Coordinates of C-alpha atoms and ligand atoms in Angstrom, one line a residue:
X1 CA -49.6 116.3 -47.3
X2 CA -48.9 115.8 -43.5
X3 CA -51.9 113.5 -43.3
X4 CA -50.6 111.4 -46.2
X5 CA -47.1 111.1 -44.6
X6 CA -48.7 110.0 -41.3
X7 CA -50.8 107.4 -43.2
X8 CA -47.7 106.2 -45.0
X9 CA -45.8 105.9 -41.7
X10 CA -48.7 104.0 -40.1
X11 CA -48.9 101.6 -43.1
X12 CA -45.1 100.9 -42.9
X13 CA -45.4 100.2 -39.2
X14 CA -48.2 97.8 -40.0
X15 CA -46.2 96.1 -42.7
X16 CA -42.8 95.8 -41.0
X17 CA -43.7 96.0 -37.3
X18 CA -43.0 98.8 -34.9
X19 CA -39.4 99.9 -34.6
X20 CA -38.3 98.7 -31.2
X21 CA -36.6 101.5 -29.2
X22 CA -32.8 101.0 -28.6
X23 CA -32.1 99.1 -25.4
X24 CA -29.3 100.7 -23.5
X25 CA -27.4 99.8 -20.3
X26 CA -25.8 102.7 -18.5
X27 CA -23.3 101.9 -15.8
X28 CA -22.6 104.7 -13.3
X29 CA -19.0 103.7 -12.5
X30 CA -18.3 106.9 -10.6
X31 CA -21.1 106.2 -8.0
X32 CA -19.8 103.1 -6.2
X33 CA -22.4 101.3 -4.0
X34 CA -21.9 98.7 -1.3
X35 CA -19.5 95.7 -1.6
X36 CA -21.1 92.5 -2.8
X37 CA -20.1 90.2 0.0
X38 CA -18.5 87.1 -1.3
X39 CA -20.8 85.1 1.0
X40 CA -23.7 85.9 -1.3
X41 CA -22.2 83.0 -3.2
X42 CA -22.4 80.7 -0.2
X43 CA -23.6 77.1 -0.2
X44 CA -25.8 74.9 2.0
X45 CA -25.0 71.2 2.8
X46 CA -27.5 69.3 4.8
X47 CA -27.7 65.7 6.0
X48 CA -30.3 65.0 3.4
X49 CA -30.3 62.2 0.7
X50 CA -27.0 61.9 -1.0
X51 CA -26.1 65.5 -0.5
X52 CA -23.3 64.7 2.0
X53 CA -23.1 60.9 2.2
X54 CA -22.0 59.6 -1.3
X55 CA -22.2 63.0 -2.8
X56 CA -19.2 64.5 -0.9
X57 CA -18.3 62.1 1.9
X58 CA -17.3 58.6 0.9
X59 CA -15.1 57.8 3.9
X60 CA -11.3 57.4 4.1
X61 CA -11.5 53.7 3.1
X62 CA -13.4 54.3 -0.1
X63 CA -11.9 53.4 -3.5
X64 CA -13.1 56.8 -4.7
X65 CA -10.2 59.1 -4.3
X66 CA -10.6 61.2 -1.2
X67 CA -8.8 63.3 1.4
X68 CA -9.7 62.0 4.8
X69 CA -13.1 60.9 3.5
X70 CA -14.0 63.9 1.3
X71 CA -14.2 63.2 -2.4
X72 CA -11.2 64.8 -4.2
X73 CA -13.1 65.4 -7.5
X74 CA -16.1 67.2 -5.7
X75 CA -13.8 69.3 -3.5
X76 CA -11.7 70.3 -6.5
X77 CA -14.8 71.3 -8.6
X78 CA -16.2 73.3 -5.6
X79 CA -12.8 75.1 -5.1
X80 CA -13.1 76.3 -8.7
X81 CA -16.2 78.1 -7.6
X82 CA -14.3 79.8 -4.8
X83 CA -17.1 78.6 -2.4
X84 CA -16.8 81.2 0.3
X85 CA -19.0 79.6 3.0
X86 CA -20.8 76.4 3.8
X87 CA -23.9 76.1 6.0
X88 CA -24.3 72.8 7.9
X89 CA -25.8 70.4 9.2
X90 CA -29.3 71.7 8.1
X91 CA -32.0 72.8 7.5
X92 CA -34.7 70.9 9.1
X93 CA -32.1 68.3 10.1
X94 CA -30.4 70.8 12.3
X95 CA -33.2 70.9 14.8
X96 CA -32.9 67.1 15.3
X97 CA -29.1 67.0 15.4
X98 CA -27.2 66.4 18.6
X99 CA -23.6 67.3 18.1
X100 CA -22.3 64.8 20.6
X101 CA -23.5 62.0 18.3
X102 CA -20.9 63.2 15.7
X103 CA -17.6 63.2 17.6
X104 CA -15.2 60.5 18.7
X105 CA -14.3 57.2 16.8
X106 CA -16.7 56.9 13.9
X107 CA -17.4 53.2 14.5
X108 CA -18.7 54.0 17.9
X109 CA -21.0 56.9 16.9
X110 CA -24.7 56.2 17.4
X111 CA -26.9 55.4 14.4
X112 CA -30.1 57.4 14.3
X113 CA -33.0 57.6 11.9
X114 CA -33.1 60.7 9.7
X115 CA -36.8 61.2 10.4
X116 CA -37.1 64.4 8.4
X117 CA -35.4 63.2 5.2
X118 CA -36.4 59.8 3.9
X119 CA -36.4 57.9 7.3
X120 CA -32.9 56.4 6.4
X121 CA -30.2 55.6 8.9
X122 CA -27.8 58.4 9.9
X123 CA -24.6 57.0 11.1
X124 CA -23.1 60.3 12.1
X125 CA -19.9 59.6 10.2
X126 CA -19.8 63.3 9.3
X127 CA -19.7 65.3 12.5
X128 CA -18.1 68.5 13.7
X129 CA -14.5 67.5 12.9
X130 CA -15.3 66.2 9.5
X131 CA -17.3 69.3 8.6
X132 CA -14.5 71.6 9.6
X133 CA -12.1 69.5 7.6
X134 CA -14.3 70.0 4.6
X135 CA -14.5 73.8 5.0
X136 CA -10.7 74.0 5.6
X137 CA -10.1 71.9 2.4
X138 CA -12.3 74.3 0.5
X139 CA -10.8 77.4 2.1
X140 CA -14.4 78.4 3.1
X141 CA -15.9 79.9 6.2
X142 CA -18.1 77.8 8.5
X143 CA -21.7 78.4 9.2
X144 CA -23.0 76.0 12.0
X145 CA -26.7 75.8 12.5
X146 CA -27.6 75.1 16.2
X147 CA -30.5 72.9 17.4
X148 CA -33.3 74.9 19.1
X149 CA -36.1 72.5 18.2
X150 CA -35.0 69.3 20.1
X151 CA -31.9 70.9 21.7
X152 CA -31.4 73.4 24.4
X153 CA -29.4 76.5 25.4
X154 CA -27.0 74.2 27.2
X155 CA -26.4 72.0 24.2
X156 CA -25.7 74.9 21.9
X157 CA -23.5 76.6 24.5
X158 CA -21.5 73.4 25.0
X159 CA -21.1 72.9 21.3
X160 CA -19.7 76.4 21.0
X161 CA -17.3 75.7 23.9
X162 CA -16.2 72.4 22.3
X163 CA -15.5 74.2 19.0
X164 CA -14.0 77.5 20.1
X165 CA -12.7 77.0 23.6
X166 CA -9.0 77.8 24.1
X167 CA -8.3 77.0 27.7
X168 CA -8.5 73.7 29.6
X169 CA -11.9 72.2 30.2
X170 CA -13.5 68.8 29.9
X171 CA -15.0 69.8 26.5
X172 CA -11.9 71.3 25.0
X173 CA -9.9 68.3 26.2
X174 CA -12.4 66.1 24.5
X175 CA -11.8 68.1 21.3
X176 CA -8.1 67.6 21.6
X177 CA -8.5 63.9 22.3
X178 CA -10.6 63.7 19.2
X179 CA -7.7 65.1 17.2
X180 CA -8.1 68.9 17.1
X181 CA -5.8 70.9 19.3
X182 CA -6.5 74.4 18.2
X183 CA -10.1 75.7 18.2
X184 CA -12.2 75.5 15.1
X185 CA -13.0 78.9 13.6
X186 CA -16.8 79.3 13.7
X187 CA -17.7 82.3 11.6
X188 CA -21.5 82.0 11.8
X189 CA -23.9 80.3 14.3
X190 CA -27.7 80.2 13.9
X191 CA -30.2 79.5 16.7
X192 CA -32.6 77.1 15.0
X193 CA -33.9 76.8 11.5
X194 CA -37.3 77.6 10.0
X195 CA -38.7 78.0 13.5
X196 CA -42.0 78.9 11.9
X197 CA -42.2 75.3 10.5
X198 CA -40.0 72.2 10.9
X199 CA -37.9 74.0 13.6
X200 CA -40.8 74.1 16.0
X201 CA -43.9 75.7 14.5
X202 CA -43.4 78.9 16.6
X203 CA -44.8 82.3 16.4
X204 CA -42.3 85.1 15.8
X205 CA -42.9 86.6 19.2
X206 CA -42.3 83.3 21.0
X207 CA -39.2 82.6 18.9
X208 CA -37.9 86.1 19.7
X209 CA -38.1 85.4 23.4
X210 CA -36.5 82.0 22.9
X211 CA -33.7 83.6 21.0
X212 CA -33.2 86.2 23.7
X213 CA -32.9 83.6 26.3
X214 CA -30.6 81.2 24.4
X215 CA -28.3 83.9 23.1
X216 CA -27.5 85.0 26.6
X217 CA -25.6 81.8 27.0
X218 CA -23.8 81.6 23.7
X219 CA -20.3 82.6 24.6
X220 CA -16.9 82.2 22.8
X221 CA -13.5 83.8 23.1
X222 CA -13.7 87.3 21.6
X223 CA -11.4 86.4 18.7
X224 CA -13.6 83.5 17.7
X225 CA -17.0 85.1 18.1
X226 CA -19.3 84.0 15.3
X227 CA -22.0 86.2 13.9
X228 CA -25.2 85.1 15.5
X229 CA -28.2 84.5 13.3
X230 CA -31.9 84.4 14.1
X231 CA -34.1 82.2 12.0
X232 CA -36.5 84.5 10.1
X233 CA -39.3 84.4 7.7
X234 CA -40.2 82.5 4.6
X235 CA -41.1 83.6 1.1
X236 CA -42.8 87.0 1.1
X237 CA -43.5 87.0 4.8
X238 CA -41.6 89.9 6.5
X239 CA -43.4 89.8 9.8
X240 CA -40.5 87.9 11.2
X241 CA -38.1 90.6 10.1
X242 CA -40.3 93.2 11.9
X243 CA -40.7 91.2 15.1
X244 CA -37.1 90.0 15.4
X245 CA -35.5 93.3 14.6
X246 CA -37.7 95.1 17.1
X247 CA -37.4 92.6 20.0
X248 CA -33.9 91.1 19.9
X249 CA -30.7 93.1 20.9
X250 CA -28.0 90.9 22.4
X251 CA -25.8 88.5 20.3
X252 CA -27.8 89.3 17.2
X253 CA -26.1 90.0 13.9
X254 CA -28.4 88.8 11.2
X255 CA -31.9 87.5 10.3
X256 CA -32.1 84.5 8.0
X257 CA -34.7 84.4 5.3
X258 CA -35.7 81.5 3.0
X259 CA -37.5 81.5 -0.3
X260 CA -37.8 78.6 -2.8
X261 CA -39.2 78.9 -6.3
X262 CA -41.7 76.3 -7.7
X263 CA -42.9 76.5 -11.3
X264 CA -46.6 76.2 -10.2
X265 CA -46.0 78.7 -7.4
X266 CA -47.5 76.2 -5.1
X267 CA -46.0 73.7 -2.6
X268 CA -48.3 70.9 -3.7
X269 CA -47.8 70.0 -7.3
X270 CA -44.6 72.0 -7.8
X271 CA -44.1 71.1 -11.4
X272 CA -41.4 69.1 -13.3
X273 CA -37.7 69.9 -13.6
X274 CA -37.6 68.9 -17.3
X275 CA -40.0 68.6 -20.2
X276 CA -41.9 71.8 -19.2
X277 CA -43.7 74.3 -21.5
X278 CA -42.5 77.9 -22.0
X279 CA -45.3 79.0 -19.5
X280 CA -43.4 77.2 -16.8
X281 CA -40.1 78.7 -17.9
X282 CA -41.4 82.2 -17.4
X283 CA -43.3 81.3 -14.3
X284 CA -40.1 80.3 -12.6
X285 CA -38.0 83.2 -13.8
X286 CA -40.6 85.9 -13.2
X287 CA -41.0 84.9 -9.5
X288 CA -37.5 86.2 -8.7
X289 CA -39.1 89.7 -8.7
X290 CA -40.9 88.6 -5.5
X291 CA -37.6 88.2 -3.8
X292 CA -36.6 91.7 -4.9
X293 CA -39.8 93.1 -3.5
X294 CA -39.5 91.1 -0.2
X295 CA -35.9 92.4 0.2
X296 CA -37.1 95.9 -0.5
X297 CA -39.8 95.6 2.2
X298 CA -37.3 94.0 4.6
X299 CA -34.9 96.9 4.0
X300 CA -37.5 99.4 4.9
X301 CA -38.3 97.5 8.2
X302 CA -34.6 97.2 9.1
X303 CA -33.9 100.9 8.3
X304 CA -36.6 101.7 10.8
X305 CA -35.7 99.3 13.5
X306 CA -32.0 99.2 12.9
X307 CA -30.9 102.6 11.5
X308 CA -27.3 102.0 12.4
X309 CA -27.3 99.0 10.1
X310 CA -25.9 96.5 12.5
X311 CA -28.2 93.8 11.2
X312 CA -27.8 91.9 8.0
X313 CA -30.1 89.7 6.0
X314 CA -28.8 86.2 5.3
X315 CA -30.8 84.6 2.5
X316 CA -29.6 81.3 3.7
X317 CA -31.9 79.0 1.6
X318 CA -33.0 79.6 -1.9
X319 CA -33.3 77.9 -5.2
X320 CA -35.6 75.8 -7.4
X321 CA -37.7 73.1 -6.0
X322 CA -39.5 70.7 -8.4
X323 CA -41.5 67.5 -8.1
X324 CA -39.1 64.7 -7.1
X325 CA -37.2 62.8 -9.9
X326 CA -39.4 59.8 -10.8
X327 CA -38.2 56.7 -9.2
X328 CA -36.2 58.5 -6.5
X329 CA -36.8 58.6 -2.7
X330 CA -39.1 61.6 -2.4
X331 CA -37.4 62.4 0.9
X332 CA -34.0 62.8 -0.9
X333 CA -35.1 65.9 -3.0
X334 CA -33.4 64.7 -6.2
X335 CA -34.2 66.8 -9.2
X336 CA -32.7 67.5 -12.6
X337 CA -30.9 70.8 -13.2
X338 CA -31.3 72.6 -16.5
X339 CA -30.5 75.9 -18.3
X340 CA -33.6 77.3 -16.6
X341 CA -31.9 76.7 -13.2
X342 CA -28.8 78.5 -14.4
X343 CA -30.9 81.6 -15.4
X344 CA -32.8 81.4 -12.1
X345 CA -29.5 81.5 -10.2
X346 CA -28.2 84.5 -12.2
X347 CA -31.4 86.4 -11.7
X348 CA -31.1 85.8 -7.9
X349 CA -27.5 87.1 -8.0
X350 CA -28.6 90.3 -9.8
X351 CA -31.2 90.8 -7.1
X352 CA -28.9 90.1 -4.2
X353 CA -26.3 92.5 -5.7
X354 CA -28.9 95.2 -5.8
X355 CA -29.6 94.7 -2.1
X356 CA -25.9 94.3 -1.1
X357 CA -26.3 97.0 1.5
X358 CA -28.3 94.5 3.8
X359 CA -27.9 91.1 2.1
X360 CA -24.5 89.9 3.2
X361 CA -25.0 86.2 2.7
X362 CA -27.0 83.8 0.6
X363 CA -26.8 80.0 0.5
X364 CA -28.1 78.0 -2.4
X365 CA -30.0 74.8 -1.6
X366 CA -28.0 72.7 -1.9
X367 CA -24.4 71.9 -2.8
X368 CA -24.5 68.4 -4.2
X369 CA -27.3 66.0 -5.4
X370 CA -30.0 67.8 -3.5
X371 CA -32.5 70.4 -5.0
X372 CA -30.7 73.0 -7.2
X373 CA -27.3 71.4 -6.8
X374 CA -23.9 72.5 -8.3
X375 CA -22.8 68.9 -8.7
X376 CA -24.6 65.6 -9.3
X377 CA -22.7 62.4 -8.6
X378 CA -23.2 58.8 -9.5
X379 CA -20.8 56.4 -7.8
X380 CA -17.3 57.6 -8.8
X381 CA -18.5 60.0 -11.5
X382 CA -19.7 63.5 -11.4
X383 CA -21.5 66.1 -13.6
X384 CA -21.3 69.8 -13.2
X385 CA -24.8 71.3 -13.5
X386 CA -25.9 74.4 -15.5
X387 CA -26.2 76.1 -12.0
X388 CA -22.6 75.3 -11.3
X389 CA -21.7 77.2 -14.5
X390 CA -23.8 80.2 -13.5
X391 CA -21.9 80.4 -10.2
X392 CA -18.6 80.0 -12.1
X393 CA -19.5 82.9 -14.5
X394 CA -20.3 85.2 -11.5
X395 CA -17.2 84.5 -9.5
X396 CA -15.7 88.0 -10.3
X397 CA -18.6 89.6 -8.4
X398 CA -17.4 88.1 -5.1
X399 CA -16.3 91.1 -2.9
X400 CA -16.7 93.4 -5.9
X401 CA -18.1 96.9 -5.4
X402 CA -21.6 97.3 -6.8
X403 CA -22.2 100.0 -9.4
X404 CA -25.7 101.4 -10.1
X405 CA -27.1 100.6 -13.6
X406 CA -30.0 101.8 -15.6
X407 CA -31.6 99.7 -18.3
X408 CA -33.4 101.8 -20.8
X409 CA -36.2 100.4 -23.0
X410 CA -36.0 96.9 -21.5
X411 CA -38.4 94.8 -23.7
X412 CA -41.3 93.0 -22.1
X413 CA -41.2 89.2 -22.2
X414 CA -44.7 87.8 -22.1
X415 CA -46.1 84.2 -22.2
X416 CA -49.9 83.9 -21.7
X417 CA -50.8 86.1 -18.8
X418 CA -47.3 86.2 -17.3
X419 CA -44.8 88.9 -18.1
X420 CA -41.5 90.1 -16.9
X421 CA -38.6 92.3 -18.2
X422 CA -36.6 90.4 -20.8
X423 CA -33.3 91.6 -19.5
X424 CA -31.7 91.8 -16.1
X425 CA -28.3 93.5 -15.5
X426 CA -25.7 94.0 -12.7
X427 CA -22.4 95.8 -12.7
X428 CA -19.5 96.0 -10.2
X429 CA -15.9 96.9 -9.9
X430 CA -14.1 93.6 -9.2
X431 CA -11.3 93.2 -6.7
X432 CA -8.9 93.1 -9.7
X433 CA -10.0 96.6 -10.6
X434 CA -11.9 95.6 -13.7
X435 CA -15.4 96.6 -14.5
X436 CA -17.7 93.6 -14.7
X437 CA -21.2 93.4 -16.2
X438 CA -23.6 90.4 -15.7
X439 CA -26.6 90.1 -18.1
X440 CA -29.5 87.7 -18.3
X441 CA -31.8 87.4 -21.3
X442 CA -34.8 85.6 -19.8
X443 CA -36.7 85.5 -23.1
X444 CA -36.8 81.9 -24.2
X445 CA -37.2 82.6 -27.9
X446 CA -36.0 86.1 -28.8
X447 CA -32.4 87.3 -28.8
X448 CA -31.8 90.8 -27.6
X449 CA -29.1 93.4 -28.1
X450 CA -28.2 96.4 -26.0
X451 CA -25.6 99.2 -26.2
X452 CA -23.4 99.6 -23.2
X453 CA -22.4 103.0 -21.8
X454 CA -20.2 103.6 -18.9
X455 CA -21.2 107.1 -17.7
X456 CA -21.4 109.0 -20.9
X457 CA -18.8 107.0 -22.7
X458 CA -18.9 103.9 -25.0
X459 CA -16.3 101.4 -23.9
X460 CA -14.1 99.8 -26.5
X461 CA -14.7 96.1 -25.9
X462 CA -16.3 93.4 -23.7
X463 CA -14.7 90.0 -23.1
X464 CA -16.1 87.2 -21.0
X465 CA -18.3 84.1 -21.1
X466 CA -21.7 83.2 -22.3
X467 CA -24.0 80.4 -21.1
X468 CA -26.9 79.2 -23.2
X469 CA -28.2 76.0 -24.9
X470 CA -30.7 75.1 -27.6
X471 CA -33.4 73.8 -25.3
X472 CA -35.0 75.4 -22.2
X473 CA -34.4 72.2 -20.3
X474 CA -31.0 71.4 -21.6
X475 CA -29.0 69.6 -18.9
X476 CA -25.6 68.0 -18.4
X477 CA -25.7 64.2 -17.8
X478 CA -23.2 61.4 -17.3
X479 CA -22.0 60.7 -20.8
X480 CA -23.2 64.1 -22.0
X481 CA -21.5 66.4 -19.6
X482 CA -21.1 69.4 -21.9
X483 CA -24.6 70.2 -23.1
X484 CA -24.7 73.5 -21.1
X485 CA -21.2 74.9 -20.7
X486 CA -19.8 78.4 -20.9
X487 CA -18.4 79.7 -24.2
X488 CA -16.0 82.6 -24.8
X489 CA -17.8 85.8 -25.6
X490 CA -16.4 89.0 -27.1
X491 CA -17.8 92.2 -28.5
X492 CA -15.9 95.2 -30.0
X493 CA -17.2 98.8 -30.3
X494 CA -18.1 100.0 -33.8
X495 CA -19.1 103.5 -34.9
X496 CA -18.5 104.7 -31.3
X497 CA -21.0 102.1 -29.9
X498 CA -20.4 98.9 -27.9
X499 CA -23.3 96.6 -28.7
X500 CA -23.8 93.3 -26.8
X501 CA -25.8 90.6 -28.4
X502 CA -27.6 88.3 -26.1
X503 CA -29.0 85.0 -27.5
X504 CA -32.4 83.9 -26.2
X505 CA -32.3 82.3 -22.8
X506 CA -28.7 83.3 -22.0
X507 CA -26.4 84.6 -19.3
X508 CA -23.4 86.8 -20.2
X509 CA -20.7 88.0 -17.8
X510 CA -18.1 90.3 -19.3
X511 CA -15.2 92.5 -18.3
X512 CA -15.4 95.9 -19.9
X513 CA -12.3 97.4 -21.6
X514 CA -11.7 101.0 -22.5
Ligands
AHR1 O1 -33.4 72.5 1.7 C1 -34.3 71.6 2.1 C2 -35.2 72.1 3.3 O2 -35.9 73.2 2.9 C3 -34.4 72.5 4.5 O3 -34.1 71.5 5.4 C4 -35.4 73.4 5.2 O4 -34.8 74.4 6.0 C5 -36.3 74.0 4.1 O5 -37.6 73.8 4.3

């Protein structure tokens, strides 16, 4: 009889498919973790293509409405995201930038060639004063990247004196003459960028020595001391974390790390931003796990070399990087932005939250018109990208207290030989006291559902917003700006269970009630 029942059960499984186990997310609200620093939602704005010029800066004489040269519409949209921090002026551009070119009357500033990005003229209309005007309009903190490549300790030291000096000196008087009496508040200052590559092709040991020497001369008034940042490794390379954390001591607060994601996984032939197959959807999203493992490795290194946890990791460049938009200047890094980018961003956030102990800043590359931008502009018009909406959904996590989660029976999502967990989750207690949960369903074709438990209890309801679209490469465009926009989302408990339904390829961020 037993044998017959087993055979019957086997034939039912064959006929109807195996019963998937219940997916459950448990949030341990009584075990608060580290605070998710708001600067994890930081932005990067480089003198590159139309990222600054046209995209944000149009100049005070422009017909496009602006405040002292900065576009009103762009600044207003960025303010909605509560942009906490802006990194400037690069990137690779930083190691060719000489700050004296960008002060004084704009008409008299030298015009240079932006040799790194497209070989176009750089008229230095945006310089130190304009940058600080932007961050002050946004209510954001300033991250200034110093020039080690073609600059010097003296040039960086003098820039800091110009920006932060209080007393009377030739440089502080020059700042006053240029219209700024009180010092600028410099929150972060980096010594070079990508010094393993465009910043000078150095070895980590050589850079560590360079940093030690330069940092000796980086002085500011104590109340305006920035956090000093060493330029670190790329992608999965943690050698820089090891060497820098072992060899630098003075004026050293953080190590920068960069990692971009290409669909092909290769620098040459990155892959298209739109019109891609599902294999390239999953290849992008599954690569975020490499960032998770790199951060785990970096944490082990830092816990060994910096047990008192004085050093932070600033993931100050990340995002998608595709083949350039056909017809565009390849040096301008113009690319479309789709639902895939929004999910990529949300997966990064979930990973950064889970390393909030060490990761205190991240900067998406870049803010406007360049790479995985928040905003794309065309003359006086703008479009908010799917990535913008992912950032908008996640704003409650800024300065929230992370909470551990366990995802039980997370289904596997597989396309060809590539697989990844279908679901990714994060939870935190927001500054407003509410419990927030962020969820990503990476599966491009299958919806998912999960029950939510807080400790041993089932909450009563979840309310928030959902971001999804019909196509993997759905995008917002001029004339069609609302193809990928958040919708209201709500779930109520039934039979003592709160079940959240996640459409295929979606992001949900909810506040939990009860
Ligand atoms: O964001 C574009 C470029 O990518 C940056 O200038 C550089 O730091 C990185 O290689």
